[in-house]
Each structure stands twice: as C-alpha cells, then as structure tokens.
mmCIF file of C-alpha atoms in Angstrom:
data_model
loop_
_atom_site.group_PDB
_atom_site.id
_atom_site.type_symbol
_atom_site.label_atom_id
_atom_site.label_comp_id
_atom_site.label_asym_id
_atom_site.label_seq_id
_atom_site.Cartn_x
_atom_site.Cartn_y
_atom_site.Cartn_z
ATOM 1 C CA UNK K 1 -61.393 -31.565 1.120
ATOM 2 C CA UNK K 2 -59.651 -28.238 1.320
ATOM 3 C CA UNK K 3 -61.693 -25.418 2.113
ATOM 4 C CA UNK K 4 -61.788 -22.237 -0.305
ATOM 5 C CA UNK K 5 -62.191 -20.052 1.953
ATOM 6 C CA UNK K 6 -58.981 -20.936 4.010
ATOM 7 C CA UNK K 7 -57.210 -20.844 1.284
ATOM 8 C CA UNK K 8 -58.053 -17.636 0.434
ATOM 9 C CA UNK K 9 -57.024 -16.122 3.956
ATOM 10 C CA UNK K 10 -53.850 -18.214 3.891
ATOM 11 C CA UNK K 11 -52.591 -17.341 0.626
ATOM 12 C CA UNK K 12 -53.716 -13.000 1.556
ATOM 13 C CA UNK K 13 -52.058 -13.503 4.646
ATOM 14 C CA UNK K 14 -48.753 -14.512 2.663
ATOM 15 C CA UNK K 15 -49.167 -11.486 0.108
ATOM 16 C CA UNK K 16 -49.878 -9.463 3.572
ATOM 17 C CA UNK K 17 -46.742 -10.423 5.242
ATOM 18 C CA UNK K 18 -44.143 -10.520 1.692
ATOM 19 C CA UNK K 19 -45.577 -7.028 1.224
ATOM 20 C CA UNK K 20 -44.855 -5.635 5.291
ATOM 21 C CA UNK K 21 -41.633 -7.303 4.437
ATOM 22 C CA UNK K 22 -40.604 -5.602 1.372
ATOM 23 C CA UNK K 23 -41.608 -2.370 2.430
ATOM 24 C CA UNK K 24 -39.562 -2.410 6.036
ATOM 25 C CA UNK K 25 -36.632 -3.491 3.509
ATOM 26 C CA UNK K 26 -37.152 -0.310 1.499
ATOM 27 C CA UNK K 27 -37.414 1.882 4.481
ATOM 28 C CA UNK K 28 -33.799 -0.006 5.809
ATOM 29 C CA UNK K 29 -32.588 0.740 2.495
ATOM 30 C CA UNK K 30 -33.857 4.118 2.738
ATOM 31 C CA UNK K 31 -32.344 5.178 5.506
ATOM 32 C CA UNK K 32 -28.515 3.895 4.551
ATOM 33 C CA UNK K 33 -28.998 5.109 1.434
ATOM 34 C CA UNK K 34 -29.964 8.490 2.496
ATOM 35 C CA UNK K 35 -26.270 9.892 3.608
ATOM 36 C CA UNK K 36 -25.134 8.750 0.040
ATOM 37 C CA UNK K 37 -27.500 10.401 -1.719
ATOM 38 C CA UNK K 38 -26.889 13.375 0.373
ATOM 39 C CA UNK K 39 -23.439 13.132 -0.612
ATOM 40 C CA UNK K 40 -24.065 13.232 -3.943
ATOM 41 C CA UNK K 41 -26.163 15.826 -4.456
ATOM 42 C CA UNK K 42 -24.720 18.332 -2.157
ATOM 43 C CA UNK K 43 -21.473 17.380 -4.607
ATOM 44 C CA UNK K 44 -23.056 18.492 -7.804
ATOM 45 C CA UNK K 45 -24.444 21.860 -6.219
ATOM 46 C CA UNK K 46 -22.744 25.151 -5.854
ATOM 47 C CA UNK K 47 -22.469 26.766 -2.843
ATOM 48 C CA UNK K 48 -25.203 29.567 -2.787
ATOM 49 C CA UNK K 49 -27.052 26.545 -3.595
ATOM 50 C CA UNK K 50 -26.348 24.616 -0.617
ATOM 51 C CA UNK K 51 -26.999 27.695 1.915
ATOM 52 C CA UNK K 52 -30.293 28.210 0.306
ATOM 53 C CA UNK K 53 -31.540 25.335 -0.434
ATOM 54 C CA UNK K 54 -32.798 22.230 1.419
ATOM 55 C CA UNK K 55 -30.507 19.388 2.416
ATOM 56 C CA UNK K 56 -31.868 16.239 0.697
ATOM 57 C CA UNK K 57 -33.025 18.602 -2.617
ATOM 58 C CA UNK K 58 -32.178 17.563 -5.898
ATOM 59 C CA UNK K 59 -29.601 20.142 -7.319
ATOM 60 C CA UNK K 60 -31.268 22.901 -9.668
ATOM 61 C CA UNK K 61 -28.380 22.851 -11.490
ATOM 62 C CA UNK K 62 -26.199 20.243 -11.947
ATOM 63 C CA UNK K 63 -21.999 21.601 -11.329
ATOM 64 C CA UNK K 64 -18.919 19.315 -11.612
ATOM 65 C CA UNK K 65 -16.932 22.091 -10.637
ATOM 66 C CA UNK K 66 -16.596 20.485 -6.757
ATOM 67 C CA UNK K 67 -15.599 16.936 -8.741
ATOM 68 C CA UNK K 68 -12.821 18.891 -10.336
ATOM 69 C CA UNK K 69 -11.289 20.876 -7.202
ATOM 70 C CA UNK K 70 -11.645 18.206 -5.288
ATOM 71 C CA UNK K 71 -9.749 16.449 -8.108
ATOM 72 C CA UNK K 72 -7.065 18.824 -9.288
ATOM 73 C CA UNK K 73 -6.873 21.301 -6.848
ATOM 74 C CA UNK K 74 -7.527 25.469 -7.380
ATOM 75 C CA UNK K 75 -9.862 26.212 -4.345
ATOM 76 C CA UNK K 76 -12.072 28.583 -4.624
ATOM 77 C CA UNK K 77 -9.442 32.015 -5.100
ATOM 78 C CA UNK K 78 -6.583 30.377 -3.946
ATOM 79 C CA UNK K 79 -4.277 27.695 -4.624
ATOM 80 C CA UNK K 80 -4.730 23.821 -2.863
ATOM 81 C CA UNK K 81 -3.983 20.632 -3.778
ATOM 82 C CA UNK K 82 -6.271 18.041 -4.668
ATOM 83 C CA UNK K 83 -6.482 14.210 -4.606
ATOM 84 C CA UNK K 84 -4.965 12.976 -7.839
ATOM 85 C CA UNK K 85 -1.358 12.928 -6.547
ATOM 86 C CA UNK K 86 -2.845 10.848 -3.112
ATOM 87 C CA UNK K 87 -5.035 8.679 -5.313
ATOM 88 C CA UNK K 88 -2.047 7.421 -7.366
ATOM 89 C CA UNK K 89 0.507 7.324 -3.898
ATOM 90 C CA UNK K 90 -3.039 5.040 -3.109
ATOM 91 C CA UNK K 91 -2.736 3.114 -5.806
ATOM 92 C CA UNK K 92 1.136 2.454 -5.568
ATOM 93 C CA UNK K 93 0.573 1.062 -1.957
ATOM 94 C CA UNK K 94 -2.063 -0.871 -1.941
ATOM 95 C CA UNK K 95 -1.280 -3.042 -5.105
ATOM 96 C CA UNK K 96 2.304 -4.094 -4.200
ATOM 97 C CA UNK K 97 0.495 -4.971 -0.834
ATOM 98 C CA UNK K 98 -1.781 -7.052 -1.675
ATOM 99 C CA UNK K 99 -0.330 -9.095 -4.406
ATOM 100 C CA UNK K 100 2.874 -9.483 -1.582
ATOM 101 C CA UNK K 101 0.438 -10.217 1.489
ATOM 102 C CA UNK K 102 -1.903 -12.659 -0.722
ATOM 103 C CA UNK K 103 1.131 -14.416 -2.080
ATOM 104 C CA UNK K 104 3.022 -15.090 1.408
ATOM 105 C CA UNK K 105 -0.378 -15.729 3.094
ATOM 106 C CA UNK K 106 -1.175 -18.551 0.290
ATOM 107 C CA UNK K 107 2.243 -20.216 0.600
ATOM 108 C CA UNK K 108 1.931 -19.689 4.553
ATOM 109 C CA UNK K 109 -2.057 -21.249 4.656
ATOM 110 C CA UNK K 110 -0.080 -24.438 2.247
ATOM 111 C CA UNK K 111 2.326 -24.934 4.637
ATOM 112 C CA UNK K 112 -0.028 -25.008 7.840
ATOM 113 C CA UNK K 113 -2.384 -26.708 5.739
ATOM 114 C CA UNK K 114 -1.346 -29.656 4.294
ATOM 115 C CA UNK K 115 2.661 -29.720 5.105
ATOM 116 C CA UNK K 116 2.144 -30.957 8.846
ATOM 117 C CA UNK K 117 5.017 -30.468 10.633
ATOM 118 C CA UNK K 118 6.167 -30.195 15.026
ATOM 119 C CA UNK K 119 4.645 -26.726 16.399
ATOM 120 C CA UNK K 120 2.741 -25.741 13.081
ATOM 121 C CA UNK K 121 -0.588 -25.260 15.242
ATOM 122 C CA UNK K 122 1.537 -23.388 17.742
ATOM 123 C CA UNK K 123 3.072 -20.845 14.571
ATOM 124 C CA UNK K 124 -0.973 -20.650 13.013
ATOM 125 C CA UNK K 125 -2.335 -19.790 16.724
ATOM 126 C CA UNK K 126 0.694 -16.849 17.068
ATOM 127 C CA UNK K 127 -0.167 -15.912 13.512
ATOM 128 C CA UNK K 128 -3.618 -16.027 14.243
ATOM 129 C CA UNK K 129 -2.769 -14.019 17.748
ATOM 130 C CA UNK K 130 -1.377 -11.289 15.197
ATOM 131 C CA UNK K 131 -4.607 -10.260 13.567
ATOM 132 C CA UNK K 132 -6.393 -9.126 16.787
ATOM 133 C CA UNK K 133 -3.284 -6.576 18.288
ATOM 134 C CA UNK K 134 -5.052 -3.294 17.883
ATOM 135 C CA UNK K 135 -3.419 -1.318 15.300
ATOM 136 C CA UNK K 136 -2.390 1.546 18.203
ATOM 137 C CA UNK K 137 -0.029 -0.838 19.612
ATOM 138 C CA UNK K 138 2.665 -1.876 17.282
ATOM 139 C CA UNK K 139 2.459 2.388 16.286
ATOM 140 C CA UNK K 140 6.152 2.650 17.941
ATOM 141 C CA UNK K 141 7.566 -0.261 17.257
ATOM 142 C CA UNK K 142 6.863 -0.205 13.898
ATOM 143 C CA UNK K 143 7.683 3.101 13.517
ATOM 144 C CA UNK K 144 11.133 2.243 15.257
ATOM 145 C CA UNK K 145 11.536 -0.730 13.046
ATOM 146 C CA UNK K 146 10.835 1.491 9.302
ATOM 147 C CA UNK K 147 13.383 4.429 10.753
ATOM 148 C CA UNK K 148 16.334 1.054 11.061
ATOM 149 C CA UNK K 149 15.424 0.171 7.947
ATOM 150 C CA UNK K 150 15.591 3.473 6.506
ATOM 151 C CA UNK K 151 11.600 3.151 5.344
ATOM 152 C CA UNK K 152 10.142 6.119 7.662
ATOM 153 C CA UNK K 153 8.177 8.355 5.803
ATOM 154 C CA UNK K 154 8.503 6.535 2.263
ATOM 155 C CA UNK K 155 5.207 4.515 0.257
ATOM 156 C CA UNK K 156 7.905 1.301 0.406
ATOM 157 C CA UNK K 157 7.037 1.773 4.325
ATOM 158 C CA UNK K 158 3.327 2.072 3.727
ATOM 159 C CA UNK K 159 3.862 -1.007 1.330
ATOM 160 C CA UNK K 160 6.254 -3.413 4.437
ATOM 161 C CA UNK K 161 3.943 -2.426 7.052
ATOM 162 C CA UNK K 162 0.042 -3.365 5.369
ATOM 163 C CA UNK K 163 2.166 -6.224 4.034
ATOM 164 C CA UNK K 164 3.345 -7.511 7.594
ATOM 165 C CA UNK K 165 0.066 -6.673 8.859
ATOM 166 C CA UNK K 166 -2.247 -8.404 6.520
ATOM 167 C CA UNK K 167 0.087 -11.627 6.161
ATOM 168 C CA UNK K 168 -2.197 -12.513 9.505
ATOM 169 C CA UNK K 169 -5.031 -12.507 7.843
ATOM 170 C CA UNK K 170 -4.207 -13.876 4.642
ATOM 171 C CA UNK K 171 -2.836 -17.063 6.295
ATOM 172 C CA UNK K 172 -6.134 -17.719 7.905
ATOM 173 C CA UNK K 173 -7.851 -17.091 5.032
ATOM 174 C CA UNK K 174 -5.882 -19.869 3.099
ATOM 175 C CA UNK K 175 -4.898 -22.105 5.958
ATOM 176 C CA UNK K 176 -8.789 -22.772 6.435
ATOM 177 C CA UNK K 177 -9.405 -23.287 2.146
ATOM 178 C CA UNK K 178 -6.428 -25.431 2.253
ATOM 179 C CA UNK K 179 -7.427 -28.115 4.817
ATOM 180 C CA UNK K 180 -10.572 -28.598 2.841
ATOM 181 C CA UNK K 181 -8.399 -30.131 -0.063
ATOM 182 C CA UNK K 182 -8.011 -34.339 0.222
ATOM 183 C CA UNK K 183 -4.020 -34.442 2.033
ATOM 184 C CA UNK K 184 -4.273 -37.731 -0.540
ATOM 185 C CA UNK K 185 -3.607 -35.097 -3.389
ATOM 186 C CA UNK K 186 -0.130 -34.387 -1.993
ATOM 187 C CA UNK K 187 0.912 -37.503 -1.319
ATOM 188 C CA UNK K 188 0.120 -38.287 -4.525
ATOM 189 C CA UNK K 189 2.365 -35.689 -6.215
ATOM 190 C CA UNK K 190 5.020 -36.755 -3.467
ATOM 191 C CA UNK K 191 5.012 -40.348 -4.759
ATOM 192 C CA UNK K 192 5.497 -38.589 -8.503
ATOM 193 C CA UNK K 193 8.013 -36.512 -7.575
ATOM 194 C CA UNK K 194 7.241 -33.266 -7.244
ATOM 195 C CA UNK K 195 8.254 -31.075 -4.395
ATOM 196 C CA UNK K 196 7.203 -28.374 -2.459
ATOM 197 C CA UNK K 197 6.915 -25.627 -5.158
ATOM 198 C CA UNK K 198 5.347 -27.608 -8.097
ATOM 199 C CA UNK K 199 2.618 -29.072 -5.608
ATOM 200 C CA UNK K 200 1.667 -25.887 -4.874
ATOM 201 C CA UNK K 201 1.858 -24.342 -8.381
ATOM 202 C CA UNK K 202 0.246 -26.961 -9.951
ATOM 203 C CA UNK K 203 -2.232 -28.342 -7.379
ATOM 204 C CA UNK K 204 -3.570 -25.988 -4.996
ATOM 205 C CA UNK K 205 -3.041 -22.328 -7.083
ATOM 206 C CA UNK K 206 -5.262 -23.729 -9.677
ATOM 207 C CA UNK K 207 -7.685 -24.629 -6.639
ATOM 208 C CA UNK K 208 -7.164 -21.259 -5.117
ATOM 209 C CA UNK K 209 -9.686 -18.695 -7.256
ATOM 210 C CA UNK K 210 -12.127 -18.652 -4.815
ATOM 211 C CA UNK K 211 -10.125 -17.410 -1.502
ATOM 212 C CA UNK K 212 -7.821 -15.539 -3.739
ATOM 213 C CA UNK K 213 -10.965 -13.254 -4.381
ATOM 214 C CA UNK K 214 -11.782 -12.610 -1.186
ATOM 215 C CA UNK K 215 -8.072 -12.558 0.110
ATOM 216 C CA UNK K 216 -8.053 -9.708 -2.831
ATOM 217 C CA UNK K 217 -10.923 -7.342 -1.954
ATOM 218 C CA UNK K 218 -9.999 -7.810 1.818
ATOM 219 C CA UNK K 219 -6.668 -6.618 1.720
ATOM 220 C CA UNK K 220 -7.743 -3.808 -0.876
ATOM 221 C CA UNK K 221 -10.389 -2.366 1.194
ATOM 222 C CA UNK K 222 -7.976 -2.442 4.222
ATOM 223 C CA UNK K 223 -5.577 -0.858 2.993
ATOM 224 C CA UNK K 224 -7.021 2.056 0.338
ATOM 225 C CA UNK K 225 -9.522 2.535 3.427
ATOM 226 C CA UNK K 226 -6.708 2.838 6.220
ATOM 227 C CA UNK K 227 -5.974 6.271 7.871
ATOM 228 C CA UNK K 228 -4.256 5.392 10.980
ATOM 229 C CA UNK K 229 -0.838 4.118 9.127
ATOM 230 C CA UNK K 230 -0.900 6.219 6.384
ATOM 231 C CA UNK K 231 -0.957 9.365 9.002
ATOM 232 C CA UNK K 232 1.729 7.876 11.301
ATOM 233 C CA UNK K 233 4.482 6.640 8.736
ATOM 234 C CA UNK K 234 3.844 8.754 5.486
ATOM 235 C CA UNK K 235 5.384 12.318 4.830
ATOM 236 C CA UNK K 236 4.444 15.262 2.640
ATOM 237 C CA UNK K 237 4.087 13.331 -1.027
ATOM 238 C CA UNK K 238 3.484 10.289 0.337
ATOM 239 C CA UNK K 239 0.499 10.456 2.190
ATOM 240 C CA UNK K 240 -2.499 8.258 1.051
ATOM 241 C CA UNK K 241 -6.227 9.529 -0.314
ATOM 242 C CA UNK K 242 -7.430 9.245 3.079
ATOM 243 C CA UNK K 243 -4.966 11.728 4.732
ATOM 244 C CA UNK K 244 -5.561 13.875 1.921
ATOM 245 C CA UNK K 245 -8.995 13.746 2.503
ATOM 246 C CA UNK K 246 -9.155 14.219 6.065
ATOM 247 C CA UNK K 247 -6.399 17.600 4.941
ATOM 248 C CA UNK K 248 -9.124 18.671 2.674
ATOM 249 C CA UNK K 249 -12.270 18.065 4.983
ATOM 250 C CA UNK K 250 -10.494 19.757 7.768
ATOM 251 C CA UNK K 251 -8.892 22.652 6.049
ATOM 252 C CA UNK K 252 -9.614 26.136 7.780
ATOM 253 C CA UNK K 253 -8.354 28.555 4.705
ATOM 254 C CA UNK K 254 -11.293 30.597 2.945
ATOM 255 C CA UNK K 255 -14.645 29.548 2.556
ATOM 256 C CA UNK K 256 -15.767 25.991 3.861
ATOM 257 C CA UNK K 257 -16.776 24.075 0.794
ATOM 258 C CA UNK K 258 -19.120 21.290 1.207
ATOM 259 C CA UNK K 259 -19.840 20.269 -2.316
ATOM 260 C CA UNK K 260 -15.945 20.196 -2.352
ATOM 261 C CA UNK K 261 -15.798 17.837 0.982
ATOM 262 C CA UNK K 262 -18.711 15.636 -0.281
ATOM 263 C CA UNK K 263 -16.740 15.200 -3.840
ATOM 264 C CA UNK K 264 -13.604 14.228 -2.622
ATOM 265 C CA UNK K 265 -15.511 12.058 0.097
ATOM 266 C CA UNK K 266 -16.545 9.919 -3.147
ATOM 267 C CA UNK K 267 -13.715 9.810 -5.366
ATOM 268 C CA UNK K 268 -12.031 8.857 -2.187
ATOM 269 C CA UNK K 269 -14.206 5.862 -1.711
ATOM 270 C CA UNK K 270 -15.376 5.225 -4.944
ATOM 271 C CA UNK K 271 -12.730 2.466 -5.715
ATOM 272 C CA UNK K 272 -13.485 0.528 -2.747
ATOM 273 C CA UNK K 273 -17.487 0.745 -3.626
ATOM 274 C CA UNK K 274 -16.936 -0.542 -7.217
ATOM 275 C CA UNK K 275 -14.771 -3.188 -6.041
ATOM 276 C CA UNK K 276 -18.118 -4.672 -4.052
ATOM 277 C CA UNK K 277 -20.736 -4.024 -6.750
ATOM 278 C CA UNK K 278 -18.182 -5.739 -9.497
ATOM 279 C CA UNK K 279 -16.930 -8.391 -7.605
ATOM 280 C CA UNK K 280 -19.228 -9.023 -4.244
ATOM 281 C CA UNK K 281 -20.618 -11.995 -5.154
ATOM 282 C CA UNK K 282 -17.203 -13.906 -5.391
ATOM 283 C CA UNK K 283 -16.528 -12.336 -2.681
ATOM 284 C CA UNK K 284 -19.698 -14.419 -0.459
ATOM 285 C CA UNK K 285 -18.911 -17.610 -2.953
ATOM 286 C CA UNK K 286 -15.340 -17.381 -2.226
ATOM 287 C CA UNK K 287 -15.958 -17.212 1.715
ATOM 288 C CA UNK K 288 -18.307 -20.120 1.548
ATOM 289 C CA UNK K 289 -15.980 -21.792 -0.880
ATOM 290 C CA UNK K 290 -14.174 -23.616 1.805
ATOM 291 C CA UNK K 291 -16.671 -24.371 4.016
ATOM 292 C CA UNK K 292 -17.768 -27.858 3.664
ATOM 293 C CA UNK K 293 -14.601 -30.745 3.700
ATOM 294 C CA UNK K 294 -14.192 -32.863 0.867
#
C-alpha cells in the first residue's frame, strides 16, 4: 500500500522543482530580452529624455519621431538619408537570391540524391567543402570575377554572389531530404516515361514543402543580415540596410542620436524577426522533416 505521506513529498518535490525551473527560464528570458527592450524604449524617447532619464525606464512620453528619421531621413537640423532606399535595394537582393539559390540547390540535392551517377559523392563533398571557406577569402576573387563580368558595384552583383554562395548550402539542405524519398519512386516514373524534369516537377517538388521552408528563411536571414558583401561589392545606391545602418550608427555629423540608432537598429532587423515568429515552427518541422528514411 502506498503511503500518503510519500506521496505528498513526492508530488511537492515535483511542484518544487517545475517551479525552480520556470523561474531560471524567466530570468534566461530576462536577460536576452533585456537589450531588446532597451532598444525599444530608448527608440520611442527623445533625446533630453535619454540623458536624463534611466536606461531601462519606460518612456514618459511616447515619440515616433526617431522611427521616422531613421526611416526617411531629415536629421536633427540637417539633411541625411535614411533607410527606405537600403530597405528596398534589401529587398531587391535578397528575393532574386533566394528563389535562384533554392531553385539550383533543389535541382542540385535531386541530382546527388537520387540520379546516382560516377564522382557524384566526390561533386557533393567539393560542394559541401564550399560552405565552410570563410567569407574573407573568396573577397578578391570574387571581386575580380564581378569587375570581368561587368557586375562590380551593381545589386545584380549582390544578387550572383549570395546566389553562388548559398547554392552550397542549399544543395545540402536538399541532397539530405532527397535521399529520404524510396529511389523505387523514380524508377517507377522511368519505366512510365518520364524524364528528368517531369520526375522532379511532379514527384519530388510536391514532396519538397518542408526543406523548401527552411531552405527559404535560411537564405533570407543570410542574406538581409549580411554586411561583409554588401560593404565590399555595393556602391553609393546600392548598398544594403545593413551598410546603411552601420553609415547611420557610425555617423559623426551633429548630435549623436540614440533613439535614432536604436530605431533604425529595428526596422533594420525587423524583417528577419517576423520571419521566425511567423514561420519558425516550419522552420524546426522542416529540419526534422528529413530525418528518419522511409
């Protein structure tokens, strides 16, 4: 017979421990949380505000002003330019880029996948190789290679070069769905008649939701997030948000703004953040998608 009393202690030591546990998740949740509320608040206050007040206070009085310089421009007496012409440069590059870089990186993942042919582990492992070259070293080359083509300096340069650089990634992403799909489909379609192109239309596009998702928000936070590119092979009016930002954050004319800084930190990022809260979960379904053969 079960003893009251030991259940008692059992079942407080369980409400003990679930209640330690919640609260050091709070406190971890706390303390990343804290820089974006920072962020935000020192955003929507003015600027005697912020050198009197405290750091982590809620603003007395709420200002978008800062949201709309950082936007449109007109500092603070004289004239600067904002991030609305970088956001849509932004924009321009990284959605050519990815749909280009998921497409070749589906077709390449079908190939290695399923159409087994002499050297196609050698081609995945150099592929493969690709993704871990630090981006610092193929800096001159590349930038050789876009000033042959006559790219240097243009967004169709930013476009070729996250393109060549994410088709790495993309074909591992695929490749590893792909080999989780029964080889006795293809054969199948073979014996029917179909060839290369309507196999992978009809069969494994359908099949591909999942890692297209994740292939998706991969390449889209690479590339709005990327600085290093976008400062070495962009000029003038075609620099990306991120240059722009670090332009803005670093500017030395007039009065340092920091509800400015902080607003244009945001808008900056805030496509990349509601890309996670929207779509995150497909994002961990899509990666486990794949996991299990058969």
């Amino acid at each position: 017979m079960t003893n009251p009393a030991l259940q008692i202690q059992t079942r407080f030591s369980k409400i003990v421990l679930r209640f330690v546990l919640y609260a050091l998740l709070c406190l971890f949740a706390i303390y990343y949380l804290l820089p974006l509320f920072v962020m935000i608040t020192t955003s929507l206050k003015s600027l005697d505000e912020i050198r009197g007040g405290s750091l982590i206070a809620l603003p007395s009085q709420v200002t978008f002003e800062p949201w709309r310089t950082a936007w449109s421009g007109a500092c603070t007496g004289i004239q600067c330019e904002g991030l609305r012409p970088y956001f849509w440069n932004t924009i321009l590059i990284t959605v050519p880029a990815v749909f280009i870089s998921t497409l070749i990186g589906a077709l390449n993942g079908y190939v290695v996948a399923q159409w087994r042919f002499k050297g196609a582990n050698i081609i995945f492992a150099l592929i493969l190789f690709g993704c871990f070259i630090p981006f610092q070293v193929v800096l001159l080359p590349m930038a050789r290679l876009l000033g042959l083509l006559g790219l240097a300096g243009s967004i169709q340069g930013l476009i070729f070069v996250h393109v060549i650089y994410g088709i790495g990634f993309t074909t591992l992403f695929f490749r590893n769905f792909y080999v989780t799909i029964p080889a006795e489909l293809v054969k199948a379609a073979k014996v029917d008649g179909a060839n290369f192109f309507r196999i992978f239309m009809t069969i494994f596009l359908p099949l591909s939701l999942p890692i297209i998702v994740v292939t998706v928000i991969w390449q889209f936070t690479q590339i709005w997030n990327d600085f290093l590119f976008g400062v070495s092979f962009s000029q003038g009016g075609t620099q990306p948000i991120t240059v722009a930002l670090n332009n803005i954050v670093n500017s030395t004319t007039g009065v340092k703004e920091y509800n400015v800084d902080m607003a244009a930190a945001i808008i900056a990022a805030l496509p990349t953040l509601l890309v996670y809260v929207v779509a995150g979960k497909y994002f961990i379904r899509g990666l486990t998608a794949g996991s299990v053969k058969g």
